[in-house]
Amino acid sequence: MQDFIFQNATKVIFGKGQEQVVGSEAAAYGKKLLLHYGGGSIKESGLYDRVLQSVREQGIEIIELGGVQPNPRVSLVREGISLCREHNIDFILAVGGGSVIDSAKAIAAGVKYEGDVWDFFTGKSAVTDCLPLGVVLTIPAAGSETSNGTVITAEDGWYKRATGHPSMRPKFAILNPELTYTLPAYQTACGITDMMAHILERYFTNEKNVELTDRLCEATLKTIINNAHTVLDEPENYDARAEIMWAGTVAHNDWLSTGRVGDWGSHDIEHEISGIYDIAHGAGLAIVFPAWMTYVYKHDLNRFAQFAHRVWDVEIDLNDLEKTALKGIEKTKQFFHSIGMPVSLRQVDIGDDRIDEMGKKGTERGPLGNFVKLHEEDVRNILRLAW
């Protein structure tokens, strides 16, 4: 196990009706707030009105910026930065899922920076401080409600890139599972896949003697798997929704990272796909992850066999660990398919004509991943497996 420092300062407020305390939580950070959200779903559900009422009761002035898209765009981030500066905003409130939260984080970082915010995503500059922000979560998936990172897409070249800093962690995150009842099944499934991928990125590590976090990863994965079909079949099952919502946070709040080095190659490869083709991140991960597993499993047969046995209950064949490992990969792929996710690029009408481009763009700054270092040819090979 590696040495580590763990600190996550986000206050999580979990449970029924908790969005009603958003005003009192936000009031601790100032009197001018940027309310950031996506489309019309929060207005149709009544959440928008409840949030406005709670915030206004605290005498807080509200400036609004909606329009966040999946795979959030840097152009809207720049608009948000201008609004914050124009109105001397004290605090940003993100109401939505990971895309809204990521957009809010990028705005929060850009307000404090004299240059262009995209500098943070290209490595030209590093985030040092952010405007404080809070979250009312509506889509359990990205884990951005307690993470220290953000992912943004630039329309110029369709690059999808990440950056992060401890100051990006929201000051508070309000999680009410009831707010997820109306999520479409496909969006729910994308979220389930995303949170599983966050765990798998951490699970496949070269670090030895990390039994505790191995077990925590496995338990979180099994919780998601055990509740996935229930939330799809019974959208208003509070207990199952609560398990999924909390698992999404645990998957990406860095508890599961302690003492180990994660991989993140699959995420980087998926960013090339969704950056160009604008597909849902979770759907892209369902396509990429089994292909990545198939490409790298021989690097550590013991870990892949352990994964198959502990997560998917595959009986270990000590005389043929490769057989056990491959069964675990197939079980993963079958599960994604069973919840309505695509498991190949062809299923989402993506051809193989831009695989070379994605391999080149993805490795412009060097090889991807840590479990196995992936160079341009490796990325192309994985994408061909995924096709």
Short mmCIF file of N, CA, C and O in Angstrom, two decimals, residues 1 199-223 250 254-262 300 302-311 371:
data_model
loop_
_atom_site.label_atom_id
_atom_site.label_comp_id
_atom_site.label_asym_id
_atom_site.label_seq_id
_atom_site.Cartn_x
_atom_site.Cartn_y
_atom_site.Cartn_z
N MET A 1 0.84 -1.20 0.00
CA MET A 1 0.00 0.00 0.00
C MET A 1 0.87 1.25 0.00
O MET A 1 1.84 1.33 0.75
N ILE A 199 -15.12 2.73 -10.22
CA ILE A 199 -14.57 1.74 -9.29
C ILE A 199 -13.56 0.86 -10.01
O ILE A 199 -12.47 0.57 -9.48
N LEU A 200 -13.88 0.42 -11.21
CA LEU A 200 -12.98 -0.46 -11.96
C LEU A 200 -11.66 0.24 -12.28
O LEU A 200 -10.60 -0.40 -12.28
N GLU A 201 -11.71 1.53 -12.54
CA GLU A 201 -10.47 2.27 -12.80
C GLU A 201 -9.54 2.21 -11.59
O GLU A 201 -8.31 2.21 -11.73
N ARG A 202 -10.11 2.17 -10.42
CA ARG A 202 -9.31 2.10 -9.19
C ARG A 202 -8.92 0.65 -8.86
O ARG A 202 -7.85 0.38 -8.31
N TYR A 203 -9.82 -0.26 -9.17
CA TYR A 203 -9.62 -1.66 -8.80
C TYR A 203 -8.43 -2.28 -9.53
O TYR A 203 -7.65 -3.03 -8.94
N PHE A 204 -8.30 -1.97 -10.81
CA PHE A 204 -7.20 -2.55 -11.59
C PHE A 204 -5.95 -1.71 -11.42
O PHE A 204 -5.72 -0.73 -12.13
N THR A 205 -5.19 -2.11 -10.42
CA THR A 205 -3.99 -1.40 -10.00
C THR A 205 -2.83 -2.37 -9.94
O THR A 205 -3.02 -3.59 -9.77
N ASN A 206 -1.63 -1.86 -10.04
CA ASN A 206 -0.43 -2.68 -9.86
C ASN A 206 0.03 -2.72 -8.41
O ASN A 206 0.98 -3.44 -8.09
N GLU A 207 -0.62 -1.95 -7.57
CA GLU A 207 -0.24 -1.89 -6.17
C GLU A 207 -0.62 -3.18 -5.45
O GLU A 207 -1.74 -3.69 -5.60
N LYS A 208 0.30 -3.72 -4.66
CA LYS A 208 0.03 -4.94 -3.90
C LYS A 208 -0.41 -4.57 -2.47
O LYS A 208 -0.23 -3.46 -2.02
N ASN A 209 -0.97 -5.54 -1.79
CA ASN A 209 -1.35 -5.37 -0.38
C ASN A 209 -2.30 -4.21 -0.16
O ASN A 209 -2.07 -3.31 0.66
N VAL A 210 -3.39 -4.22 -0.92
CA VAL A 210 -4.44 -3.20 -0.77
C VAL A 210 -5.78 -3.93 -0.53
O VAL A 210 -6.78 -3.65 -1.16
N GLU A 211 -5.74 -4.85 0.40
CA GLU A 211 -6.90 -5.71 0.62
C GLU A 211 -8.14 -4.93 1.03
O GLU A 211 -9.25 -5.21 0.55
N LEU A 212 -7.98 -3.96 1.93
CA LEU A 212 -9.15 -3.22 2.41
C LEU A 212 -9.85 -2.51 1.26
O LEU A 212 -11.07 -2.64 1.08
N THR A 213 -9.09 -1.76 0.46
CA THR A 213 -9.75 -1.04 -0.62
C THR A 213 -10.21 -1.98 -1.74
O THR A 213 -11.18 -1.68 -2.43
N ASP A 214 -9.53 -3.12 -1.93
CA ASP A 214 -10.07 -4.14 -2.83
C ASP A 214 -11.47 -4.54 -2.40
O ASP A 214 -12.41 -4.59 -3.20
N ARG A 215 -11.60 -4.85 -1.11
CA ARG A 215 -12.89 -5.31 -0.59
C ARG A 215 -13.95 -4.20 -0.66
O ARG A 215 -15.12 -4.47 -0.95
N LEU A 216 -13.55 -2.97 -0.40
CA LEU A 216 -14.49 -1.85 -0.50
C LEU A 216 -14.96 -1.66 -1.95
O LEU A 216 -16.14 -1.42 -2.20
N CYS A 217 -14.02 -1.78 -2.89
CA CYS A 217 -14.38 -1.69 -4.31
C CYS A 217 -15.37 -2.80 -4.67
O CYS A 217 -16.39 -2.56 -5.34
N GLU A 218 -15.06 -4.00 -4.26
CA GLU A 218 -15.91 -5.15 -4.59
C GLU A 218 -17.29 -5.01 -3.98
O GLU A 218 -18.32 -5.29 -4.64
N ALA A 219 -17.36 -4.55 -2.73
CA ALA A 219 -18.65 -4.39 -2.07
C ALA A 219 -19.50 -3.32 -2.75
O ALA A 219 -20.71 -3.48 -2.93
N THR A 220 -18.85 -2.23 -3.16
CA THR A 220 -19.59 -1.16 -3.84
C THR A 220 -20.08 -1.63 -5.20
O THR A 220 -21.23 -1.35 -5.59
N LEU A 221 -19.25 -2.37 -5.93
CA LEU A 221 -19.68 -2.93 -7.21
C LEU A 221 -20.86 -3.87 -7.03
O LEU A 221 -21.85 -3.80 -7.78
N LYS A 222 -20.79 -4.74 -6.05
CA LYS A 222 -21.87 -5.71 -5.85
C LYS A 222 -23.17 -5.02 -5.43
O LYS A 222 -24.27 -5.44 -5.81
N THR A 223 -23.05 -3.96 -4.66
CA THR A 223 -24.24 -3.18 -4.27
C THR A 223 -24.92 -2.59 -5.51
O THR A 223 -26.15 -2.63 -5.65
N VAL A 250 -19.73 7.26 -3.34
CA VAL A 250 -18.61 6.49 -2.78
C VAL A 250 -17.62 6.08 -3.88
O VAL A 250 -16.41 6.05 -3.66
N ASP A 254 -12.94 9.32 -3.55
CA ASP A 254 -11.53 9.01 -3.28
C ASP A 254 -11.29 8.07 -2.11
O ASP A 254 -10.14 7.71 -1.84
N TRP A 255 -12.33 7.64 -1.40
CA TRP A 255 -12.12 6.59 -0.40
C TRP A 255 -11.47 5.36 -1.04
O TRP A 255 -10.57 4.75 -0.47
N LEU A 256 -11.96 5.00 -2.21
CA LEU A 256 -11.52 3.77 -2.86
C LEU A 256 -10.16 3.92 -3.54
O LEU A 256 -9.61 2.94 -4.04
N SER A 257 -9.62 5.13 -3.54
CA SER A 257 -8.32 5.38 -4.15
C SER A 257 -7.17 5.27 -3.16
O SER A 257 -6.00 5.22 -3.56
N THR A 258 -7.46 5.28 -1.88
CA THR A 258 -6.42 5.40 -0.86
C THR A 258 -5.44 4.23 -0.92
O THR A 258 -5.82 3.06 -0.95
N GLY A 259 -4.16 4.59 -0.97
CA GLY A 259 -3.10 3.58 -0.94
C GLY A 259 -2.82 2.91 -2.26
O GLY A 259 -1.98 2.00 -2.31
N ARG A 260 -3.52 3.32 -3.32
CA ARG A 260 -3.35 2.63 -4.61
C ARG A 260 -3.32 3.64 -5.75
O ARG A 260 -3.79 4.77 -5.61
N VAL A 261 -2.80 3.22 -6.89
CA VAL A 261 -2.78 4.05 -8.09
C VAL A 261 -3.77 3.44 -9.08
O VAL A 261 -3.63 2.28 -9.48
N GLY A 262 -4.78 4.20 -9.48
CA GLY A 262 -5.76 3.72 -10.44
C GLY A 262 -5.24 3.78 -11.86
O GLY A 262 -4.12 4.24 -12.12
N ASP A 300 -2.14 -9.18 -15.45
CA ASP A 300 -2.27 -9.64 -14.06
C ASP A 300 -3.47 -10.59 -13.98
O ASP A 300 -4.57 -10.19 -13.59
N ASN A 302 -4.07 -12.92 -11.91
CA ASN A 302 -4.57 -13.11 -10.54
C ASN A 302 -5.62 -12.06 -10.19
O ASN A 302 -6.65 -12.38 -9.60
N ARG A 303 -5.36 -10.80 -10.55
CA ARG A 303 -6.31 -9.74 -10.22
C ARG A 303 -7.61 -9.91 -11.02
O ARG A 303 -8.71 -9.71 -10.47
N PHE A 304 -7.50 -10.26 -12.26
CA PHE A 304 -8.71 -10.46 -13.06
C PHE A 304 -9.50 -11.68 -12.59
O PHE A 304 -10.74 -11.66 -12.61
N ALA A 305 -8.81 -12.72 -12.16
CA ALA A 305 -9.51 -13.88 -11.61
C ALA A 305 -10.17 -13.54 -10.29
O ALA A 305 -11.30 -13.97 -10.00
N GLN A 306 -9.48 -12.76 -9.47
CA GLN A 306 -10.06 -12.29 -8.20
C GLN A 306 -11.33 -11.48 -8.45
O GLN A 306 -12.35 -11.66 -7.77
N PHE A 307 -11.26 -10.58 -9.43
CA PHE A 307 -12.43 -9.78 -9.81
C PHE A 307 -13.59 -10.67 -10.23
O PHE A 307 -14.74 -10.48 -9.79
N ALA A 308 -13.33 -11.65 -11.07
CA ALA A 308 -14.37 -12.55 -11.54
C ALA A 308 -15.01 -13.30 -10.39
O ALA A 308 -16.24 -13.45 -10.33
N HIS A 309 -14.19 -13.76 -9.46
CA HIS A 309 -14.69 -14.57 -8.34
C HIS A 309 -15.45 -13.73 -7.32
O HIS A 309 -16.57 -14.07 -6.93
N ARG A 310 -14.85 -12.63 -6.91
CA ARG A 310 -15.45 -11.85 -5.81
C ARG A 310 -16.62 -10.98 -6.25
O ARG A 310 -17.55 -10.75 -5.46
N VAL A 311 -16.60 -10.49 -7.48
CA VAL A 311 -17.67 -9.61 -7.94
C VAL A 311 -18.77 -10.38 -8.67
O VAL A 311 -19.95 -10.15 -8.45
N PHE A 371 -2.18 0.88 -15.15
CA PHE A 371 -2.14 -0.57 -15.01
C PHE A 371 -1.29 -1.16 -16.14
O PHE A 371 -0.38 -1.95 -15.91
#
